[in-house]
Amino acid sequence: MNWFDVWSKVKFYGVALNVLLMMWYLAALSFVDRKNKVKKFNK
């Protein structure tokens, strides 16, 4: 197991984690946006 293998694995997992975090963030944003729209309609 050399350092290049480790580094490429770490880089891959880092990118995958960032993509997952972005997806969670966008999903949360759209969820909050939907809740706010519902509140506006209820008024």
mmCIF file of C-alpha atoms in Angstrom:
data_model
loop_
_atom_site.group_PDB
_atom_site.id
_atom_site.type_symbol
_atom_site.label_atom_id
_atom_site.label_comp_id
_atom_site.label_asym_id
_atom_site.label_seq_id
_atom_site.Cartn_x
_atom_site.Cartn_y
_atom_site.Cartn_z
ATOM 1 C CA MET A 1 0.000 0.000 0.000
ATOM 2 C CA ASN A 2 1.838 3.107 -1.143
ATOM 3 C CA TRP A 3 1.022 6.728 -0.439
ATOM 4 C CA PHE A 4 -0.320 7.386 -3.932
ATOM 5 C CA ASP A 5 -3.055 4.765 -3.475
ATOM 6 C CA VAL A 6 -3.966 6.246 -0.106
ATOM 7 C CA TRP A 7 -4.011 9.772 -1.518
ATOM 8 C CA SER A 8 -6.217 8.857 -4.489
ATOM 9 C CA LYS A 9 -8.631 7.050 -2.152
ATOM 10 C CA VAL A 10 -8.747 10.005 0.222
ATOM 11 C CA LYS A 11 -9.295 12.388 -2.691
ATOM 12 C CA PHE A 12 -12.107 10.197 -4.045
ATOM 13 C CA TYR A 13 -13.854 9.987 -0.671
ATOM 14 C CA GLY A 14 -13.423 13.721 -0.141
ATOM 15 C CA VAL A 15 -15.095 14.505 -3.460
ATOM 16 C CA ALA A 16 -17.890 11.998 -2.757
ATOM 17 C CA LEU A 17 -18.445 13.543 0.686
ATOM 18 C CA ASN A 18 -18.573 17.052 -0.773
ATOM 19 C CA VAL A 19 -21.142 15.968 -3.369
ATOM 20 C CA LEU A 20 -23.249 14.317 -0.659
ATOM 21 C CA LEU A 21 -23.059 17.415 1.535
ATOM 22 C CA MET A 22 -24.068 19.655 -1.377
ATOM 23 C CA MET A 23 -27.044 17.398 -2.131
ATOM 24 C CA TRP A 24 -28.138 17.452 1.528
ATOM 25 C CA TYR A 25 -27.719 21.247 1.606
ATOM 26 C CA LEU A 26 -29.794 21.767 -1.553
ATOM 27 C CA ALA A 27 -32.466 19.363 -0.305
ATOM 28 C CA ALA A 28 -32.669 21.225 3.011
ATOM 29 C CA LEU A 29 -32.889 24.568 1.196
ATOM 30 C CA SER A 30 -35.732 23.409 -1.050
ATOM 31 C CA PHE A 31 -37.500 21.885 1.975
ATOM 32 C CA VAL A 32 -37.308 25.168 3.909
ATOM 33 C CA ASP A 33 -38.386 27.073 0.805
ATOM 34 C CA ARG A 34 -41.438 24.815 0.437
ATOM 35 C CA LYS A 35 -42.339 25.306 4.114
ATOM 36 C CA ASN A 36 -42.106 29.101 3.706
ATOM 37 C CA LYS A 37 -44.326 29.003 0.616
ATOM 38 C CA VAL A 38 -46.910 26.943 2.502
ATOM 39 C CA LYS A 39 -46.856 29.511 5.315
ATOM 40 C CA LYS A 40 -47.474 32.319 2.826
ATOM 41 C CA PHE A 41 -50.422 30.456 1.303
ATOM 42 C CA ASN A 42 -51.969 29.867 4.729
ATOM 43 C CA LYS A 43 -52.085 33.583 5.558
#
